[in-house]
Amino acid sequence: MACGFRHNVVARTNGTLICWGWDSHGQCRPPEGVVDAVQVAAGAYHSLARRASGNVVAWGSNLAGQSTPPSAAINAVDVAAGMSHSLVLRNDGRAVCWGDNSFGQCQTPSGLGSLLDIDGGADHTIALRSDGSIACWGGNQQGQCTVPTLPAPAVKVVAGIQHSLALLADGRFIAWGRDDFGQLSRGGNSEPPVLAAAGFAHYVLVDTAGEIRCIGSNTSGQCNAPAVRNPIAVSAGAAHSAALLPSGSVICWGDNSEGQREVPSGLLATAIDCGSFHTLALRSDATVAAWGWNDFGQCDVPDTLFAATAVAAGEHFSLAIDAKMQVIGWGLDNFGQISPPYPNDRNAFVTAGVRHGAAVLTDGSVVCWGWNDYNQCEVPKSLPRAVKVGAGYGFTVALTALGSVVAWGSSDFGVVGQVIDVGIARDIDVGPFAAAALLAPCGSAGPAVCTCGPLQFDGDLDGVADCAARGYGDLDLDGMIGASDLSQLLDHWGVPDAPVGDIDLDGAVGASDLSLLLARWGEEVG
């Protein structure tokens, strides 16, 4: 499968081709009779396919000759496409390029061979040599062809519009070139994240080394993370970011047009949350501090709020849980977003979206209120026990006790579809138009990658089927196989198609599952 500027190309398993999307130059009209396609590539307005024979076919725009493969484009083992040029990697390790050459992107360096990988950007080409080194040629306006010193051999290369990336043999990646939207923000350090927050068009991450890193838009400096380490919480607003340090102090960076990063003097906090243009903090004395845009009273903390335990900031409203486990809201209420449903006395976790709120109750059920145009407040009846919930613009996401991620509401932003196949998650955060999930530890892979998959969700919303099939046994995902897992197994003993406990996936929870669990009793698996 390949994605062009506004079109998609797929090689089916039977060797035929299918295209859809914008067809302004015939880029979605593959040639007839192709039944042996094994790989596809897509440029801005043209498409390519590699056939099982090693020959290449191309279609769509041919203004620069990008859809006319030269006679040398034979014995292909890989194909790629830039914006208006095409590339083939032959089985002799040599590259063949054709099409637009206005920046020299088709002028393959003399003597270049022994290649393992190739890709094309808007006006540059990148290739991986067999020794792990990288060659780049073509446009270099943003430094996209100035390959940095690699700390380890590369194993994969990719070209963006005017930036380049390489995956290294030690699992890190490195990026260079244009960085106006945070394309390079993870740079040469790709340590797995342990904290994550989603904003309007950026993410704030904290890696295993305790360093804050940002990805995405940096129009207001929201990705210019300060040089502090080991924050215990991070949050992201429309164009500002915040971090809570172990000392209880709060730092903010990015947009300050509404004073949203003006932290009150002397503030010591235990929790933080960024709204679109305001910021909330839960003080160590259980009072709430609010600063930033206040046109709708979202920073006017009510006097009736007593002994708060949690805070959540929405677009123009704020929420908190008080000592009675009630959700208290203030600010804009045009959709009822500060008015949770009755009874309002068992809230364990609360979140605020753009125009709606959501909470997890003490029994693990989820309630939502406020704007409901996309059914984002219609909680699925089959939702398992939840531990956390997040709210965006027209959608809601829940993290279940079993590690699955479930979303409902608008699918306009590609994040909704009942169970989200991300793996076994241990945390989530939701912005207006995006969501982030931190995966649970599996084996020795660390917190960012689960090795028990790929997970095959089987419709029961459990999210642990593949780990169970391997005799994983850690049914509650606490990192240890023990009594709590046995309890979950016994709760479903003899139940056909039980949502948890069927470790050997034979369709029922019974003695064979108990044997697998006891065989690993007391084992640490995180």
Short mmCIF file of C-alpha atoms in Angstrom, two decimals:
data_model
loop_
_atom_site.label_atom_id
_atom_site.label_comp_id
_atom_site.label_asym_id
_atom_site.label_seq_id
_atom_site.Cartn_x
_atom_site.Cartn_y
_atom_site.Cartn_z
CA MET A 1 0.00 0.00 0.00
CA ALA A 2 1.16 3.54 -0.74
CA CYS A 3 -0.24 7.02 -0.20
CA GLY A 4 0.28 9.87 -2.66
CA PHE A 5 -0.67 13.52 -2.34
CA ARG A 6 -4.40 12.81 -2.37
CA HIS A 7 -4.66 9.23 -3.58
CA ASN A 8 -3.96 5.68 -2.40
CA VAL A 9 -2.66 2.61 -4.22
CA VAL A 10 -2.84 -1.00 -3.08
CA ALA A 11 -1.45 -4.25 -4.52
CA ARG A 12 -3.90 -7.00 -3.63
CA THR A 13 -2.76 -10.45 -2.57
CA ASN A 14 -3.92 -11.76 -5.96
CA GLY A 15 -1.55 -9.34 -7.74
CA THR A 16 -4.17 -6.94 -9.02
CA LEU A 17 -4.15 -3.19 -8.32
CA ILE A 18 -6.72 -0.88 -6.79
CA CYS A 19 -6.53 2.92 -6.46
CA TRP A 20 -8.82 5.56 -5.02
CA GLY A 21 -8.80 9.27 -4.25
CA TRP A 22 -7.94 12.23 -6.44
CA ASP A 23 -7.59 11.22 -10.09
CA SER A 24 -6.69 14.54 -11.70
CA HIS A 25 -3.86 13.02 -13.78
CA GLY A 26 -5.01 9.42 -14.06
CA GLN A 27 -3.03 8.39 -10.99
CA CYS A 28 -5.97 6.20 -9.92
CA ARG A 29 -6.30 4.41 -13.26
CA PRO A 30 -3.76 1.57 -13.25
CA PRO A 31 -3.05 -0.23 -16.52
CA GLU A 32 -5.25 -3.19 -17.34
CA GLY A 33 -3.93 -6.71 -17.24
CA VAL A 34 -1.61 -6.36 -14.24
CA VAL A 35 -2.15 -9.48 -12.13
CA ASP A 36 1.33 -9.94 -10.65
CA ALA A 37 1.92 -6.70 -8.71
CA VAL A 38 3.91 -7.22 -5.51
CA GLN A 39 4.66 -3.63 -4.45
CA VAL A 40 3.35 -0.12 -5.14
CA ALA A 41 4.57 3.44 -4.69
CA ALA A 42 2.82 6.79 -5.08
CA GLY A 43 4.09 10.26 -5.93
CA ALA A 44 2.13 13.48 -5.93
CA TYR A 45 0.23 12.74 -9.15
CA HIS A 46 1.59 9.40 -10.37
CA SER A 47 1.75 5.78 -9.25
CA LEU A 48 4.14 2.84 -9.67
CA ALA A 49 3.93 -0.91 -9.30
CA ARG A 50 6.66 -3.55 -9.17
CA ARG A 51 5.70 -6.81 -10.82
CA ALA A 52 6.82 -10.29 -9.77
CA SER A 53 9.02 -10.38 -12.86
CA GLY A 54 11.02 -7.37 -11.61
CA ASN A 55 9.57 -5.09 -14.26
CA VAL A 56 7.92 -1.80 -13.35
CA VAL A 57 4.73 -0.13 -14.59
CA ALA A 58 3.79 3.50 -13.97
CA TRP A 59 0.72 5.63 -14.62
CA GLY A 60 -0.65 9.10 -13.94
CA SER A 61 1.10 12.41 -14.55
CA ASN A 62 4.02 12.18 -16.95
CA LEU A 63 4.87 15.88 -17.25
CA ALA A 64 8.45 15.21 -16.12
CA GLY A 65 8.64 11.70 -17.55
CA GLN A 66 8.06 10.13 -14.12
CA SER A 67 5.59 7.59 -15.56
CA THR A 68 7.92 6.39 -18.34
CA PRO A 69 10.31 3.82 -16.85
CA PRO A 70 13.66 3.68 -18.69
CA SER A 71 15.01 0.44 -20.10
CA ALA A 72 17.40 0.18 -17.14
CA ALA A 73 14.48 -0.11 -14.69
CA ILE A 74 14.54 -3.92 -14.64
CA ASN A 75 15.07 -6.66 -12.07
CA ALA A 76 13.56 -4.40 -9.45
CA VAL A 77 13.50 -5.45 -5.81
CA ASP A 78 12.11 -2.13 -4.56
CA VAL A 79 10.25 0.86 -6.00
CA ALA A 80 9.72 4.33 -4.59
CA ALA A 81 8.33 7.66 -5.72
CA GLY A 82 9.19 11.25 -4.99
CA MET A 83 6.87 14.11 -5.76
CA SER A 84 7.55 14.00 -9.50
CA HIS A 85 10.31 11.42 -9.87
CA SER A 86 10.46 7.64 -9.68
CA LEU A 87 13.02 5.19 -8.34
CA VAL A 88 13.92 1.55 -8.65
CA LEU A 89 16.38 -0.49 -6.63
CA ARG A 90 17.64 -3.37 -8.78
CA ASN A 91 18.74 -6.79 -7.63
CA ASP A 92 22.36 -5.82 -8.36
CA GLY A 93 22.19 -3.15 -5.65
CA ARG A 94 22.10 -0.21 -8.05
CA ALA A 95 19.52 2.60 -8.21
CA VAL A 96 17.71 3.85 -11.30
CA CYS A 97 15.96 7.23 -11.13
CA TRP A 98 13.85 9.05 -13.71
CA GLY A 99 11.44 11.97 -13.96
CA ASP A 100 11.89 15.48 -12.58
CA ASN A 101 15.57 16.32 -12.21
CA SER A 102 15.36 20.04 -11.57
CA PHE A 103 17.29 19.66 -8.29
CA GLY A 104 19.47 16.75 -9.36
CA GLN A 105 17.29 14.21 -7.60
CA CYS A 106 17.68 11.80 -10.52
CA GLN A 107 21.46 12.20 -10.82
CA THR A 108 22.56 9.06 -9.00
CA PRO A 109 26.11 9.54 -7.67
CA SER A 110 28.75 7.83 -9.76
CA GLY A 111 29.80 4.43 -8.48
CA LEU A 112 26.92 4.18 -6.00
CA GLY A 113 26.05 0.53 -5.46
CA SER A 114 25.47 -2.19 -2.89
CA LEU A 115 22.20 -0.50 -1.91
CA LEU A 116 19.58 -2.06 0.37
CA ASP A 117 16.88 0.63 0.48
CA ILE A 118 15.81 3.74 -1.43
CA ASP A 119 13.18 6.48 -1.15
CA GLY A 120 12.26 9.82 -2.71
CA GLY A 121 11.18 13.13 -1.21
CA ALA A 122 9.79 16.21 -2.91
CA ASP A 123 13.04 16.98 -4.68
CA HIS A 124 15.66 14.68 -3.12
CA THR A 125 16.56 11.01 -3.03
CA ILE A 126 17.95 8.94 -0.17
CA ALA A 127 19.57 5.51 -0.29
CA LEU A 128 20.93 3.00 2.24
CA ARG A 129 24.21 1.22 1.53
CA SER A 130 24.89 -2.33 2.66
CA ASP A 131 27.42 -1.07 5.24
CA GLY A 132 24.71 0.96 7.00
CA SER A 133 25.84 4.32 5.61
CA ILE A 134 23.49 6.71 3.79
CA ALA A 135 23.71 8.57 0.50
CA CYS A 136 21.51 11.58 -0.34
CA TRP A 137 21.32 13.67 -3.48
CA GLY A 138 19.09 16.36 -4.98
CA GLY A 139 17.56 19.40 -3.30
CA ASN A 140 19.21 20.47 -0.05
CA GLN A 141 17.40 23.73 0.69
CA GLN A 142 16.54 22.59 4.23
CA GLY A 143 19.54 20.36 4.80
CA GLN A 144 17.59 17.24 3.84
CA CYS A 145 20.65 15.87 2.03
CA THR A 146 23.18 16.80 4.71
CA VAL A 147 23.43 13.42 6.40
CA PRO A 148 24.50 13.78 10.05
CA THR A 149 27.04 11.54 11.72
CA LEU A 150 25.26 8.29 12.49
CA PRO A 151 25.76 6.90 16.01
CA ALA A 152 25.00 3.41 14.66
CA PRO A 153 24.54 1.80 11.23
CA ALA A 154 21.23 2.51 9.54
CA VAL A 155 18.82 -0.28 8.58
CA LYS A 156 16.02 1.75 6.91
CA VAL A 157 15.71 5.18 5.26
CA VAL A 158 12.68 7.34 4.48
CA ALA A 159 12.35 10.69 2.69
CA GLY A 160 9.76 13.33 3.57
CA ILE A 161 8.98 16.46 1.57
CA GLN A 162 12.14 18.26 2.69
CA HIS A 163 13.38 16.12 5.54
CA SER A 164 14.91 12.67 5.90
CA LEU A 165 14.85 9.92 8.51
CA ALA A 166 16.81 6.78 9.22
CA LEU A 167 16.11 3.87 11.55
CA LEU A 168 19.31 2.71 13.23
CA ALA A 169 20.40 -0.81 14.08
CA ASP A 170 20.14 -0.11 17.82
CA GLY A 171 16.44 0.82 17.48
CA ARG A 172 16.85 4.59 17.58
CA PHE A 173 16.05 6.87 14.69
CA ILE A 174 17.65 10.06 13.47
CA ALA A 175 16.16 12.87 11.40
CA TRP A 176 17.48 15.89 9.52
CA GLY A 177 16.22 18.64 7.23
CA ARG A 178 13.14 20.81 7.52
CA ASP A 179 11.66 21.15 11.01
CA ASP A 180 8.94 23.81 10.85
CA PHE A 181 6.27 21.38 12.11
CA GLY A 182 8.42 19.38 14.48
CA GLN A 183 9.37 16.76 11.89
CA LEU A 184 12.73 16.33 13.58
CA SER A 185 11.65 16.87 17.15
CA ARG A 186 12.62 13.40 18.35
CA GLY A 187 15.94 13.86 16.58
CA GLY A 188 18.69 11.44 17.42
CA ASN A 189 17.14 10.23 20.65
CA SER A 190 14.16 7.93 20.40
CA GLU A 191 14.02 6.56 23.91
CA PRO A 192 10.54 5.12 24.55
CA PRO A 193 8.08 7.47 26.24
CA VAL A 194 6.85 6.97 29.79
CA LEU A 195 4.50 9.98 29.81
CA ALA A 196 2.52 11.47 26.93
CA ALA A 197 0.08 14.34 26.42
CA ALA A 198 -1.87 15.29 23.30
CA GLY A 199 -2.57 18.92 22.38
CA PHE A 200 -4.28 20.60 19.42
CA ALA A 201 -1.49 19.79 16.94
CA HIS A 202 1.40 18.65 19.12
CA TYR A 203 2.38 15.98 21.61
CA VAL A 204 4.48 16.30 24.76
CA LEU A 205 6.46 13.20 25.71
CA VAL A 206 8.79 12.24 28.54
CA ASP A 207 11.27 9.49 27.70
CA THR A 208 12.86 6.87 29.92
CA ALA A 209 15.80 9.21 30.52
CA GLY A 210 13.42 11.79 32.01
CA GLU A 211 13.83 14.22 29.12
CA ILE A 212 10.86 16.19 27.76
CA ARG A 213 10.42 15.92 24.00
CA CYS A 214 7.73 17.32 21.72
CA ILE A 215 6.35 16.31 18.33
CA GLY A 216 4.22 18.38 15.96
CA SER A 217 3.38 22.03 15.45
CA ASN A 218 5.70 24.57 17.03
CA THR A 219 4.03 27.77 15.83
CA SER A 220 4.02 29.30 19.32
CA GLY A 221 7.02 27.55 20.82
CA GLN A 222 4.88 24.80 22.35
CA CYS A 223 7.53 22.27 21.34
CA ASN A 224 10.46 24.27 22.73
CA ALA A 225 10.61 22.13 25.84
CA PRO A 226 12.67 23.50 28.74
CA ALA A 227 15.83 21.72 29.87
CA VAL A 228 14.31 20.06 32.92
CA ARG A 229 14.26 16.37 33.68
CA ASN A 230 12.03 13.78 35.31
CA PRO A 231 8.66 15.57 35.37
CA ILE A 232 5.91 13.52 36.99
CA ALA A 233 3.16 14.82 34.69
CA VAL A 234 2.85 16.71 31.40
CA SER A 235 -0.10 18.33 29.64
CA ALA A 236 -0.76 20.05 26.32
CA GLY A 237 -3.19 22.79 25.32
CA ALA A 238 -4.01 24.38 21.99
CA ALA A 239 -0.54 25.90 21.63
CA HIS A 240 1.03 25.70 25.08
CA SER A 241 2.48 22.93 27.21
CA ALA A 242 3.02 22.32 30.91
CA ALA A 243 5.04 20.01 33.14
CA LEU A 244 4.77 19.16 36.83
CA LEU A 245 8.12 18.60 38.52
CA PRO A 246 8.80 16.30 41.51
CA SER A 247 9.18 19.38 43.71
CA GLY A 248 5.58 20.36 42.97
CA SER A 249 6.54 23.36 40.85
CA VAL A 250 4.89 23.86 37.46
CA ILE A 251 6.53 25.15 34.29
CA CYS A 252 4.72 26.22 31.13
CA TRP A 253 5.97 27.11 27.65
CA GLY A 254 4.50 28.05 24.28
CA ASP A 255 1.63 30.42 23.59
CA ASN A 256 1.04 33.06 26.26
CA SER A 257 -1.48 35.24 24.44
CA GLU A 258 -4.01 34.73 27.25
CA GLY A 259 -1.56 34.37 30.13
CA GLN A 260 -1.95 30.58 30.08
CA ARG A 261 1.68 30.00 30.97
CA GLU A 262 1.85 32.60 33.79
CA VAL A 263 2.14 30.16 36.70
CA PRO A 264 1.03 31.70 40.01
CA SER A 265 3.92 32.57 42.29
CA GLY A 266 4.75 29.97 44.89
CA LEU A 267 2.46 27.32 43.41
CA LEU A 268 3.07 23.77 44.62
CA ALA A 269 0.90 21.29 42.75
CA THR A 270 0.09 17.59 42.67
CA ALA A 271 -1.70 17.56 39.29
CA ILE A 272 -2.01 19.78 36.19
CA ASP A 273 -4.15 20.00 33.07
CA CYS A 274 -4.07 22.35 30.09
CA GLY A 275 -7.24 23.61 28.46
CA SER A 276 -7.20 25.20 25.04
CA PHE A 277 -6.14 28.60 26.42
CA HIS A 278 -6.06 28.18 30.19
CA THR A 279 -4.29 25.98 32.72
CA LEU A 280 -5.41 24.27 35.91
CA ALA A 281 -3.40 22.91 38.83
CA LEU A 282 -4.40 20.98 41.91
CA ARG A 283 -2.46 22.43 44.82
CA SER A 284 -0.89 20.28 47.50
CA ASP A 285 -3.50 21.65 49.96
CA ALA A 286 -6.33 20.30 47.71
CA THR A 287 -7.34 23.73 46.41
CA VAL A 288 -7.39 24.56 42.70
CA ALA A 289 -5.41 27.23 40.85
CA ALA A 290 -6.46 28.47 37.40
CA TRP A 291 -4.86 30.97 35.03
CA GLY A 292 -5.14 32.06 31.42
CA TRP A 293 -8.15 33.01 29.30
CA ASN A 294 -11.16 33.76 31.49
CA ASP A 295 -13.78 35.23 29.17
CA PHE A 296 -16.24 32.51 30.16
CA GLY A 297 -15.25 32.23 33.81
CA GLN A 298 -13.23 29.08 33.29
CA CYS A 299 -10.58 30.43 35.67
CA ASP A 300 -13.06 31.52 38.36
CA VAL A 301 -12.75 28.55 40.70
CA PRO A 302 -16.01 28.31 42.69
CA ASP A 303 -15.91 28.89 46.42
CA THR A 304 -18.03 25.76 46.88
CA LEU A 305 -15.23 23.51 45.64
CA PHE A 306 -13.86 21.79 48.73
CA ALA A 307 -10.91 19.39 49.01
CA ALA A 308 -10.43 18.70 45.32
CA THR A 309 -8.84 15.44 44.23
CA ALA A 310 -8.61 15.93 40.44
CA VAL A 311 -8.87 18.68 37.80
CA ALA A 312 -9.63 18.75 34.07
CA ALA A 313 -9.52 21.69 31.65
CA GLY A 314 -11.65 21.86 28.50
CA GLU A 315 -11.83 24.47 25.77
CA HIS A 316 -13.74 27.15 27.73
CA PHE A 317 -14.67 25.27 30.90
CA SER A 318 -13.13 23.52 33.87
CA LEU A 319 -13.99 20.47 35.97
CA ALA A 320 -12.84 19.07 39.30
CA ILE A 321 -13.70 16.20 41.63
CA ASP A 322 -14.31 17.21 45.25
CA ALA A 323 -14.05 15.34 48.54
CA LYS A 324 -17.56 13.92 48.07
CA MET A 325 -16.51 12.46 44.70
CA GLN A 326 -18.76 14.96 42.94
CA VAL A 327 -17.79 16.62 39.67
CA ILE A 328 -17.88 20.41 40.03
CA GLY A 329 -17.82 22.49 36.85
CA TRP A 330 -17.40 26.14 35.96
CA GLY A 331 -17.06 28.23 32.83
CA LEU A 332 -19.00 28.02 29.55
CA ASP A 333 -22.09 25.79 29.80
CA ASN A 334 -23.77 26.23 26.41
CA PHE A 335 -23.92 22.47 25.88
CA GLY A 336 -24.26 21.40 29.50
CA GLN A 337 -20.57 20.56 29.68
CA ILE A 338 -20.26 21.69 33.31
CA SER A 339 -23.42 19.85 34.39
CA PRO A 340 -22.70 16.14 34.96
CA PRO A 341 -25.63 13.71 35.18
CA TYR A 342 -27.32 12.66 38.43
CA PRO A 343 -26.26 10.90 40.62
CA ASN A 344 -23.01 12.79 40.79
CA ASP A 345 -21.23 11.24 43.75
CA ARG A 346 -19.05 8.29 42.61
CA ASN A 347 -16.53 9.90 40.29
CA ALA A 348 -13.01 8.48 40.39
CA PHE A 349 -11.58 10.22 37.29
CA VAL A 350 -12.70 13.18 35.19
CA THR A 351 -11.72 14.62 31.83
CA ALA A 352 -12.80 17.62 29.74
CA GLY A 353 -13.05 17.73 25.97
CA VAL A 354 -13.78 20.64 23.69
CA ARG A 355 -17.49 20.74 24.53
CA HIS A 356 -18.20 17.68 26.63
CA GLY A 357 -17.05 16.04 29.83
CA ALA A 358 -16.58 12.42 30.88
CA ALA A 359 -15.87 10.55 34.09
CA VAL A 360 -14.97 7.07 35.28
CA LEU A 361 -17.06 6.00 38.27
CA THR A 362 -15.86 3.89 41.16
CA ASP A 363 -17.35 0.75 39.59
CA GLY A 364 -15.41 1.30 36.34
CA SER A 365 -18.37 2.52 34.33
CA VAL A 366 -18.13 5.68 32.22
CA VAL A 367 -20.54 8.61 32.04
CA CYS A 368 -20.44 11.49 29.55
CA TRP A 369 -22.32 14.77 29.32
CA GLY A 370 -22.46 17.92 27.20
CA TRP A 371 -22.31 18.29 23.42
CA ASN A 372 -23.41 15.06 21.72
CA ASP A 373 -23.69 15.81 17.99
CA TYR A 374 -21.36 12.90 17.12
CA ASN A 375 -22.73 10.53 19.80
CA GLN A 376 -19.56 11.10 21.79
CA CYS A 377 -21.65 10.89 24.95
CA GLU A 378 -23.24 7.56 24.00
CA VAL A 379 -21.04 5.17 25.97
CA PRO A 380 -20.90 1.68 24.36
CA LYS A 381 -22.96 -0.82 26.33
CA SER A 382 -20.24 -3.44 25.90
CA LEU A 383 -17.51 -1.24 27.36
CA PRO A 384 -15.45 -3.22 29.92
CA ARG A 385 -14.48 -1.75 33.26
CA ALA A 386 -12.56 1.48 32.57
CA VAL A 387 -9.72 3.07 34.49
CA LYS A 388 -9.31 6.29 32.50
CA VAL A 389 -11.15 8.30 29.89
CA GLY A 390 -10.23 11.12 27.50
CA ALA A 391 -12.37 13.54 25.51
CA GLY A 392 -11.65 15.35 22.24
CA TYR A 393 -13.67 17.26 19.67
CA GLY A 394 -16.67 15.02 19.10
CA PHE A 395 -15.12 11.75 20.32
CA THR A 396 -14.33 9.94 23.57
CA VAL A 397 -11.64 7.37 24.35
CA ALA A 398 -11.50 4.95 27.28
CA LEU A 399 -8.68 2.83 28.66
CA THR A 400 -10.07 -0.38 30.13
CA ALA A 401 -8.73 -2.33 33.08
CA LEU A 402 -7.61 -5.00 30.62
CA GLY A 403 -5.48 -2.60 28.61
CA SER A 404 -7.69 -2.22 25.55
CA VAL A 405 -8.45 1.22 24.14
CA VAL A 406 -12.04 1.90 23.07
CA ALA A 407 -13.30 5.01 21.27
CA TRP A 408 -16.68 6.30 20.20
CA GLY A 409 -18.16 9.38 18.51
CA SER A 410 -16.82 11.14 15.43
CA SER A 411 -14.47 9.19 13.14
CA ASP A 412 -13.44 12.29 11.17
CA PHE A 413 -9.95 12.23 12.64
CA GLY A 414 -9.24 8.51 12.28
CA VAL A 415 -9.24 7.71 15.98
CA VAL A 416 -12.64 6.08 16.45
CA GLY A 417 -13.67 2.55 15.63
CA GLN A 418 -14.68 0.70 18.81
CA VAL A 419 -11.50 -1.12 19.83
CA ILE A 420 -8.39 0.76 18.69
CA ASP A 421 -5.74 -1.80 17.73
CA VAL A 422 -2.74 -0.23 19.48
CA GLY A 423 -1.74 -3.12 21.71
CA ILE A 424 -2.08 -3.42 25.46
CA ALA A 425 -2.07 0.13 26.79
CA ARG A 426 -1.23 1.40 30.25
CA ASP A 427 -2.16 5.07 29.77
CA ILE A 428 -3.93 7.37 27.31
CA ASP A 429 -4.23 11.09 26.70
CA VAL A 430 -6.59 12.84 24.29
CA GLY A 431 -6.35 16.19 22.51
CA PRO A 432 -9.04 17.91 20.43
CA PHE A 433 -8.19 15.96 17.27
CA ALA A 434 -5.82 13.17 18.32
CA ALA A 435 -5.15 10.58 20.99
CA ALA A 436 -2.00 9.00 22.40
CA ALA A 437 -1.62 5.62 24.07
CA LEU A 438 1.37 4.37 26.05
CA LEU A 439 1.72 0.63 25.66
CA ALA A 440 2.10 -1.68 28.62
CA PRO A 441 5.37 -3.52 29.21
CA CYS A 442 5.48 -6.95 27.60
CA GLY A 443 8.43 -9.22 28.31
CA SER A 444 11.64 -7.17 28.14
CA ALA A 445 10.58 -4.85 25.33
CA GLY A 446 10.12 -1.81 27.55
CA PRO A 447 7.16 0.52 27.90
CA ALA A 448 6.80 1.63 24.30
CA VAL A 449 6.46 -1.71 22.51
CA CYS A 450 4.40 -4.76 23.33
CA THR A 451 5.97 -7.97 22.04
CA CYS A 452 2.95 -10.18 22.63
CA GLY A 453 1.30 -9.37 19.32
CA PRO A 454 0.43 -8.33 16.81
CA LEU A 455 -2.76 -8.28 18.83
CA GLN A 456 -5.79 -9.79 17.17
CA PHE A 457 -8.86 -8.24 18.76
CA ASP A 458 -11.59 -10.85 18.68
CA GLY A 459 -14.60 -8.66 19.38
CA ASP A 460 -14.77 -9.14 23.15
CA LEU A 461 -12.90 -5.88 23.83
CA ASP A 462 -10.34 -7.61 26.08
CA GLY A 463 -7.18 -6.71 24.16
CA VAL A 464 -5.15 -9.51 25.74
CA ALA A 465 -5.86 -12.44 23.43
CA ASP A 466 -2.41 -12.84 21.94
CA CYS A 467 -0.56 -12.41 25.20
CA ALA A 468 -2.90 -15.03 26.64
CA ALA A 469 -2.18 -17.37 23.75
CA ARG A 470 1.50 -17.29 24.67
CA GLY A 471 0.69 -18.33 28.21
CA TYR A 472 1.31 -14.77 29.31
CA GLY A 473 -0.91 -15.17 32.34
CA ASP A 474 -0.68 -11.59 33.64
CA LEU A 475 -4.41 -11.04 33.24
CA ASP A 476 -4.54 -7.76 35.17
CA LEU A 477 -1.35 -6.40 33.58
CA ASP A 478 0.28 -5.50 36.91
CA GLY A 479 3.61 -7.01 35.87
CA MET A 480 3.37 -10.07 38.17
CA ILE A 481 1.56 -13.39 37.83
CA GLY A 482 -0.15 -14.09 41.13
CA ALA A 483 -3.30 -14.10 43.21
CA SER A 484 -4.99 -11.20 41.43
CA ASP A 485 -4.69 -13.07 38.13
CA LEU A 486 -6.02 -16.26 39.71
CA SER A 487 -9.00 -14.28 40.99
CA GLN A 488 -9.83 -13.02 37.51
CA LEU A 489 -9.50 -16.53 36.11
CA LEU A 490 -11.76 -18.06 38.76
CA ASP A 491 -14.35 -15.33 38.23
CA HIS A 492 -14.81 -16.63 34.67
CA TRP A 493 -14.38 -20.37 35.34
CA GLY A 494 -16.39 -22.41 32.83
CA VAL A 495 -17.68 -19.35 30.99
CA PRO A 496 -17.73 -19.80 27.18
CA ASP A 497 -15.94 -17.01 25.31
CA ALA A 498 -15.05 -15.25 28.55
CA PRO A 499 -13.58 -11.76 28.13
CA VAL A 500 -10.54 -12.68 30.26
CA GLY A 501 -8.96 -15.80 31.65
CA ASP A 502 -8.97 -18.00 28.55
CA ILE A 503 -5.17 -18.24 28.48
CA ASP A 504 -4.96 -21.08 25.96
CA LEU A 505 -7.79 -19.63 23.81
CA ASP A 506 -9.75 -22.88 23.65
CA GLY A 507 -13.04 -21.02 24.05
CA ALA A 508 -13.59 -21.49 27.79
CA VAL A 509 -11.89 -20.79 31.09
CA GLY A 510 -10.94 -24.01 32.86
CA ALA A 511 -8.28 -26.37 34.17
CA SER A 512 -5.95 -25.96 31.20
CA ASP A 513 -5.81 -22.20 31.79
CA LEU A 514 -5.22 -22.72 35.49
CA SER A 515 -2.29 -25.02 34.70
CA LEU A 516 -0.69 -22.40 32.47
CA LEU A 517 -1.12 -19.71 35.12
CA LEU A 518 0.26 -21.84 37.95
CA ALA A 519 3.28 -22.77 35.83
CA ARG A 520 4.32 -19.13 35.89
CA TRP A 521 3.12 -18.27 39.40
CA GLY A 522 5.19 -15.53 41.00
CA GLU A 523 6.95 -14.61 37.77
CA GLU A 524 7.64 -10.98 36.95
CA VAL A 525 6.61 -10.30 33.37
CA GLY A 526 6.91 -6.49 33.06
#
